[in-house]
Tab-separated table of C-alpha atoms and ligand atoms in Angstrom:
chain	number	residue	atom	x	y	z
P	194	UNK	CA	103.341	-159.150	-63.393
P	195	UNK	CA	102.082	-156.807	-66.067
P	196	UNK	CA	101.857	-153.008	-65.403
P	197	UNK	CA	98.936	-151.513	-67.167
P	198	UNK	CA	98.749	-148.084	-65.823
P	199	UNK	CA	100.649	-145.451	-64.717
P	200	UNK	CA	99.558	-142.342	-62.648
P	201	UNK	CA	102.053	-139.411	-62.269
P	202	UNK	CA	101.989	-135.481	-61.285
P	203	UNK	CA	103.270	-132.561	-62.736
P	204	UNK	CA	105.534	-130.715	-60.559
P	205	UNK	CA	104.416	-127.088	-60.203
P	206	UNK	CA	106.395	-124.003	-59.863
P	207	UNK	CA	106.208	-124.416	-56.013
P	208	UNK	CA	107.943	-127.765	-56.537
P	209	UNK	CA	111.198	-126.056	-55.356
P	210	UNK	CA	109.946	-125.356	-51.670
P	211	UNK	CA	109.176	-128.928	-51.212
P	212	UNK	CA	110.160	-130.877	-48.134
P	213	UNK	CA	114.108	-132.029	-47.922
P	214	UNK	CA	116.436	-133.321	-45.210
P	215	UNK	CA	119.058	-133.427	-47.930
P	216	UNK	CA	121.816	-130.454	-48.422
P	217	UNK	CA	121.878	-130.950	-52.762
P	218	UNK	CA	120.753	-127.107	-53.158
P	219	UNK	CA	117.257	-125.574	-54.338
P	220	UNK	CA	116.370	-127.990	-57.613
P	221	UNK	CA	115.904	-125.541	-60.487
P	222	UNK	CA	112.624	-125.720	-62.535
P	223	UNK	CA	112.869	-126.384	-65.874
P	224	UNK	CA	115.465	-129.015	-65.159
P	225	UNK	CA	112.629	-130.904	-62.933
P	226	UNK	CA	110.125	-130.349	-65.874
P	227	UNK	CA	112.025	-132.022	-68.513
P	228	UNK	CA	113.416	-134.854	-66.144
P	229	UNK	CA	109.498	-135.098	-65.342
P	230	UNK	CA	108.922	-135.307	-69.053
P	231	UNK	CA	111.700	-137.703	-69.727
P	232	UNK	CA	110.052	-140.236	-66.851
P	233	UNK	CA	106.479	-140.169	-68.825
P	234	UNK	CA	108.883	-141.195	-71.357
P	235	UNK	CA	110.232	-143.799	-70.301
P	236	UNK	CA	106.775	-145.437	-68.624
P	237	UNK	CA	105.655	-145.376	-71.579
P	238	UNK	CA	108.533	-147.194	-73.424
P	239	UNK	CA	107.735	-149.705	-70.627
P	240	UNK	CA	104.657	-149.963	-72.435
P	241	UNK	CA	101.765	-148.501	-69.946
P	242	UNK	CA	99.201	-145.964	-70.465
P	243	UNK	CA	100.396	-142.297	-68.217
P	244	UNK	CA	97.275	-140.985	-66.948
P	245	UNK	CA	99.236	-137.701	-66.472
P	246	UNK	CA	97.460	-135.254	-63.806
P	247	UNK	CA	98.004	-131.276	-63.472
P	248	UNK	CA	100.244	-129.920	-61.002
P	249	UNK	CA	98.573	-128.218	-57.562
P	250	UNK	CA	100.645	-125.437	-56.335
P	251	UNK	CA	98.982	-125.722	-52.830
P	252	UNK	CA	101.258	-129.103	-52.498
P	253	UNK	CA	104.937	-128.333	-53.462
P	254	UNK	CA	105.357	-132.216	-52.909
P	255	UNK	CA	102.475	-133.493	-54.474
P	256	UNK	CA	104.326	-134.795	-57.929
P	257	UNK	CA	105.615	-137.274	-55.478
P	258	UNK	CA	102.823	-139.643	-56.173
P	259	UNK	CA	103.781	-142.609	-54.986
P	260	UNK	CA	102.467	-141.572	-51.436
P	261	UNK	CA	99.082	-141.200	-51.934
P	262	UNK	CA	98.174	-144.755	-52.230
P	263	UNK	CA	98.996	-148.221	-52.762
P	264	UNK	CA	97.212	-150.015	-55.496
P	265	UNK	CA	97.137	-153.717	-56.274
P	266	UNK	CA	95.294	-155.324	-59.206
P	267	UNK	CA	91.923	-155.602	-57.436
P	268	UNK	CA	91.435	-152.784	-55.171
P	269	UNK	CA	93.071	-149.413	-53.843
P	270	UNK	CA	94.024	-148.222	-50.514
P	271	UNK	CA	94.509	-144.659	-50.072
P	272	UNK	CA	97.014	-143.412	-47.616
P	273	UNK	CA	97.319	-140.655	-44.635
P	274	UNK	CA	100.321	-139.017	-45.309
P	275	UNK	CA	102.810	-138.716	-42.307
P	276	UNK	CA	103.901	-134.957	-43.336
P	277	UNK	CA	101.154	-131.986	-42.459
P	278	UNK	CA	102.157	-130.383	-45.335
P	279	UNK	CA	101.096	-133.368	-47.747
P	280	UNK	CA	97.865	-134.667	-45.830
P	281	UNK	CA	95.789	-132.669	-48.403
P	282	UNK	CA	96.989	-134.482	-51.675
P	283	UNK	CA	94.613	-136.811	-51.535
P	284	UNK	CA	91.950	-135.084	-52.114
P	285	UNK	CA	93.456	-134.313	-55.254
P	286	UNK	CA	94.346	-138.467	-55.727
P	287	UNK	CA	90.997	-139.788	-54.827
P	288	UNK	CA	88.918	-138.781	-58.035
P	289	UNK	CA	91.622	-140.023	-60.092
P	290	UNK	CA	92.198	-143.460	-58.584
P	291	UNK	CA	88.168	-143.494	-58.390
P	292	UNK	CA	88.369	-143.840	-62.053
P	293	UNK	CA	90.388	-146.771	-62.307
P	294	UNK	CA	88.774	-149.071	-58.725
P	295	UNK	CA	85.643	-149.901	-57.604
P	296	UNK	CA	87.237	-151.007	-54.352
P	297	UNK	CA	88.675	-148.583	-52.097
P	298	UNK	CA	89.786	-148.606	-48.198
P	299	UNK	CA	91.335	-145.811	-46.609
P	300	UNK	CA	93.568	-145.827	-43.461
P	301	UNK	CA	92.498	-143.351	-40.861
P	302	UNK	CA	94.111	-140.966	-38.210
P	303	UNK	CA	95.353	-142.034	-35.968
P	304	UNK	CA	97.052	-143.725	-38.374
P	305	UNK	CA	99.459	-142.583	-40.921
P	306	UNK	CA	101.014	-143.729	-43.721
P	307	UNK	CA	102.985	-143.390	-46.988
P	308	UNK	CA	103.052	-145.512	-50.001
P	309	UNK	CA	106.785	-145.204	-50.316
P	310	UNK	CA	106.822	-147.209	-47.313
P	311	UNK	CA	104.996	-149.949	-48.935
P	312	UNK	CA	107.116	-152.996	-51.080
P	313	UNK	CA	105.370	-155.376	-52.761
P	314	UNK	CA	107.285	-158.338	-53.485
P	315	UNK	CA	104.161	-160.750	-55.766
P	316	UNK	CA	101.615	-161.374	-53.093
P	317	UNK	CA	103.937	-160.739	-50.166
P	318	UNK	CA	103.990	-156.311	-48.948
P	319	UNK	CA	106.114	-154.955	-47.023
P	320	UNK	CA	105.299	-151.822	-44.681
P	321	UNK	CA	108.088	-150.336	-43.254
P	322	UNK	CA	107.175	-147.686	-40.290
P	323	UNK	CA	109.167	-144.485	-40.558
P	324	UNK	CA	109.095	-141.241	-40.038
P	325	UNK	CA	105.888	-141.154	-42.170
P	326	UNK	CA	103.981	-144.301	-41.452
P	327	UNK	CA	103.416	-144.996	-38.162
P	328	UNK	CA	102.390	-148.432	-36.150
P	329	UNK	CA	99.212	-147.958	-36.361
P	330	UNK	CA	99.116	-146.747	-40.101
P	331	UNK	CA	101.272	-150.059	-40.771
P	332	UNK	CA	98.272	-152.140	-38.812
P	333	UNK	CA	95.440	-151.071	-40.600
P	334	UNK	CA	97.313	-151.706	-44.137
P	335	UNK	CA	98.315	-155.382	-43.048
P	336	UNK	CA	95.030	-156.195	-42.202
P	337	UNK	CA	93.629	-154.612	-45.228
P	338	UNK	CA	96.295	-156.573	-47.246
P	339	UNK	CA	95.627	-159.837	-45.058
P	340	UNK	CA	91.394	-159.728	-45.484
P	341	UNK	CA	92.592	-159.440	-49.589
P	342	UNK	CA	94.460	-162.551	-49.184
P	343	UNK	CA	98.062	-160.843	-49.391
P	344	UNK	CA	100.884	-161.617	-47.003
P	345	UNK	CA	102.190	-158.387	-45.164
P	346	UNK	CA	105.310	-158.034	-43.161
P	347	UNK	CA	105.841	-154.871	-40.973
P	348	UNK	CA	109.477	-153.925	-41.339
P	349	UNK	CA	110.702	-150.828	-38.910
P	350	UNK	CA	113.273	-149.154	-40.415
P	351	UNK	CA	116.619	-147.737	-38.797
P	352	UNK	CA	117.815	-144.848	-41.039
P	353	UNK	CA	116.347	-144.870	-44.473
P	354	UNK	CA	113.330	-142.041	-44.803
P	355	UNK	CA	111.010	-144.646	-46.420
P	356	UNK	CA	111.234	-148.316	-46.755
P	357	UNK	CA	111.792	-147.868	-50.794
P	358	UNK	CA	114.405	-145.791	-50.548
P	359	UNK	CA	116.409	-148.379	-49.741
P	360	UNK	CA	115.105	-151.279	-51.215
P	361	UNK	CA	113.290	-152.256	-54.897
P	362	UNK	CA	111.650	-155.229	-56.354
P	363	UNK	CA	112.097	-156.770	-59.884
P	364	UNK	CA	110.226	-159.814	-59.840
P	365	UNK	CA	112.039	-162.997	-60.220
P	366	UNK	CA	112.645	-163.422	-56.419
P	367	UNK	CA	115.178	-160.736	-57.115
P	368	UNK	CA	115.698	-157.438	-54.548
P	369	UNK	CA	117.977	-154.643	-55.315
P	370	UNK	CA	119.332	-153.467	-51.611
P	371	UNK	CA	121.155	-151.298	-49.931
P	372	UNK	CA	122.306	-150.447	-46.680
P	373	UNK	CA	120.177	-151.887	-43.550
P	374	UNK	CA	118.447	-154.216	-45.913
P	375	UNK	CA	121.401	-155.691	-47.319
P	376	UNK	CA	121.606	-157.918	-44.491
P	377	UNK	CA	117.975	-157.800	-42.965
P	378	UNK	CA	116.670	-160.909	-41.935
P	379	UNK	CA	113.576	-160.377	-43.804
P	380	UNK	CA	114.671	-160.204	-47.000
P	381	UNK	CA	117.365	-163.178	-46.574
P	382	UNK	CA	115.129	-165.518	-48.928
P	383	UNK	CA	115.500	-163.413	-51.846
P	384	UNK	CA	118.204	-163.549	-54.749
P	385	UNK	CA	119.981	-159.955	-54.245
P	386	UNK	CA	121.538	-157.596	-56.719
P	387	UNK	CA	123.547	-155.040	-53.701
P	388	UNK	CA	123.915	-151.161	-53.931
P	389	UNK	CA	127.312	-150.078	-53.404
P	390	UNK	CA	127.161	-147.244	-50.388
P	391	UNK	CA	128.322	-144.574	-52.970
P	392	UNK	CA	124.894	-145.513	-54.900
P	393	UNK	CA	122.922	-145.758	-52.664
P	394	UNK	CA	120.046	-143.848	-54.352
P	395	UNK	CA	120.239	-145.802	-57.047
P	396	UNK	CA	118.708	-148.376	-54.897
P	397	UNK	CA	115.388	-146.756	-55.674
P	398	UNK	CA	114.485	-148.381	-59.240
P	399	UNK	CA	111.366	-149.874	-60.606
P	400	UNK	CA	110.528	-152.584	-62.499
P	401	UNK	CA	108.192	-151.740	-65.069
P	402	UNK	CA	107.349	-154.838	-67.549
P	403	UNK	CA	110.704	-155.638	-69.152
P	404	UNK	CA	112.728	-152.476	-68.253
P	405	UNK	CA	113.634	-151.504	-64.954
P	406	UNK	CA	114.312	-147.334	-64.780
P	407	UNK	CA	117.090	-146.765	-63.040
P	408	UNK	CA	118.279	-143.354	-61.989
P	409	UNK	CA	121.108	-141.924	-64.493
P	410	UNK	CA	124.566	-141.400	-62.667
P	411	UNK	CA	124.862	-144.836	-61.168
P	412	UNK	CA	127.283	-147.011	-63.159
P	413	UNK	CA	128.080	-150.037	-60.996
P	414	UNK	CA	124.399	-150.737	-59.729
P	415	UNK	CA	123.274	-150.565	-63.571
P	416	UNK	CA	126.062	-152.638	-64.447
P	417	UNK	CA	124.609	-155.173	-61.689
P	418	UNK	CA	120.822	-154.973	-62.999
P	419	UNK	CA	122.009	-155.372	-66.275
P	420	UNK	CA	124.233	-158.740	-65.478
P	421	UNK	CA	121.104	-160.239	-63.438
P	422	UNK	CA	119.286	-160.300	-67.414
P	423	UNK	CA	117.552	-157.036	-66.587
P	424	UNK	CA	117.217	-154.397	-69.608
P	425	UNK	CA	117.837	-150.711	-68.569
P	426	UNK	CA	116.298	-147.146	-69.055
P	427	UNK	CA	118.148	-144.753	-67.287
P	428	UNK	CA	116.085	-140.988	-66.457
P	429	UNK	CA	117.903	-138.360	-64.784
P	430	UNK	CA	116.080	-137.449	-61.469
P	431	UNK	CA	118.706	-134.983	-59.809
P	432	UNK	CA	115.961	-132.181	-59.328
P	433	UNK	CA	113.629	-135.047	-57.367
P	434	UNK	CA	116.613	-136.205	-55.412
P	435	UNK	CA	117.430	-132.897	-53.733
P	436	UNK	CA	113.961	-133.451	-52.678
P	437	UNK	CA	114.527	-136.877	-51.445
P	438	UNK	CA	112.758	-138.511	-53.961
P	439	UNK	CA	113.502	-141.093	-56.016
P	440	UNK	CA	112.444	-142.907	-59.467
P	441	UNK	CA	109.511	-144.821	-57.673
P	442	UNK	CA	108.045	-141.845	-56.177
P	443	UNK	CA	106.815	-140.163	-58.954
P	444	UNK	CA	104.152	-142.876	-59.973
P	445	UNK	CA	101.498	-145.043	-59.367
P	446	UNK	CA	102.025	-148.410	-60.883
P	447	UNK	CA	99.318	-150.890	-61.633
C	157	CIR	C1	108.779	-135.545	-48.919
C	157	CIR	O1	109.593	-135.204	-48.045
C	157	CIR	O2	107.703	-136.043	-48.648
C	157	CIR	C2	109.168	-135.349	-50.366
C	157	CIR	N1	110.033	-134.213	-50.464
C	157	CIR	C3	109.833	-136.571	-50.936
C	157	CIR	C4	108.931	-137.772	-50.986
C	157	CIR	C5	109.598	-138.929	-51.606
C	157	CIR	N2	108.703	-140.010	-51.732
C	157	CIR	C6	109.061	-141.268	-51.645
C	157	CIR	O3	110.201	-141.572	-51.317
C	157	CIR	N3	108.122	-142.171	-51.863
């Protein structure tokens, strides 16, 4: 799979009253800037084009990205985010995926739903339903997915906040995984590459082309990637985590 595009978000200086469940402290600014700068770096080394948009103070969360939609090579869905305080960043999205698809579906309310809920493993997604995405959310995106000719698998998850917190894909048949989806029966067919408990973040990577970014701090798990033939780029995201996001959040990948 080839990764043309990339869409990411500036944080803005209301980044640091973003939503969090985590106790890592207020992330400081200018840290969150550069580490934002050193990911456009590193998508690019990956070789795609950053279609980099300007930040919107209205949504502190809104450099999260990854939420907003969930794009395939021959059409976009946009999503209904789960959180009240994110619904609106869509609007901002919209025009900016317009530019790229012809083909758009939407899911509606009553149905909600966030793209870091959404795995796609070649022509086989995953939609976990969390906190976020609800059942019906997950229904109307599996039968988009299905009338597209895609498999879809609706995975409920037990603790992690989104399905991709916990889980990546990096072609190859091959899953990074931690925690409840180190042993879930869904993902049994796949070759694995496990996230110690202590790294458990780090279980949030993407494969971009021939890297895969990996979060910086993580040792063991890059150790891993690397021994399954992988090449690394490693980005500090300490700023995003206190926010609970991860690498895979702050892009759209297509
Ligand atoms: C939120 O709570 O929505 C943000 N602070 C973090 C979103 C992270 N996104 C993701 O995991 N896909």
């Amino acid at each position: 799979k080839l990764f043309h595009h990339t869409i990411v978000k500036r944080p803005g200086t209301t980044y640091v009253n973003g939503l969090t469940t985590s106790d890592l402290g207020k992330p400081i600014l200018e840290k969150a800037f550069e580490q934002h700068d050193a990911y456009i770096e590193a998508l690019k080394k990956c070789g795609t084009e950053v279609t980099v948009l300007p930040s919107n103070d209205q949504f502190p969360d809104s450099t999260f990205v990854e939420d907003t939609a969930v794009l395939t090579p021959e059409f976009a869905v946009i999503s209904n985010p789960g959180a009240e305080s994110r619904n609106g960043e869509i609007q901002d999205m919209e025009p900016a995926i317009k530019s790229f698809y012809d083909k758009i579906y939407y899911i509606k309310a009553p149905g909600t739903l966030d793209g870091g809920d959404i795995l796609q493993a070649e022509d086989h997604f995953y939609i976990g339903i969390s906190e976020r995405t609800n059942q019906e959310g997950a229904e109307q995106l599996k039968q988009i997915l299905e009338s597209e000719n895609y498999k879809a698998t609706i995975v409920p998850l037990q603790k992690f906040f989104h399905l991709k917190t916990g889980i990546a894909y990096l072609g190859n048949q091959t899953i990074v995984a931690a925690g409840e989806f180190v042993d879930h029966p869904d993902f049994n067919s796949y070759k694995k590459i496990i996230v110690p408990q202590e790294e458990e973040y780090a279980a949030n990577c993407i494969q971009v082309n021939d890297y895969v970014i990996i979060p910086a701090g993580y040792p063991q798990t890059k150790q891993k990637i690397e021994e399954a033939g992988y090449q690394t780029i490693e980005v500090d995201t300490s700023e995003f985590r206190k926010l609970d996001g991860g690498l895979s959040c702050l892009s759209l990948r297509f």
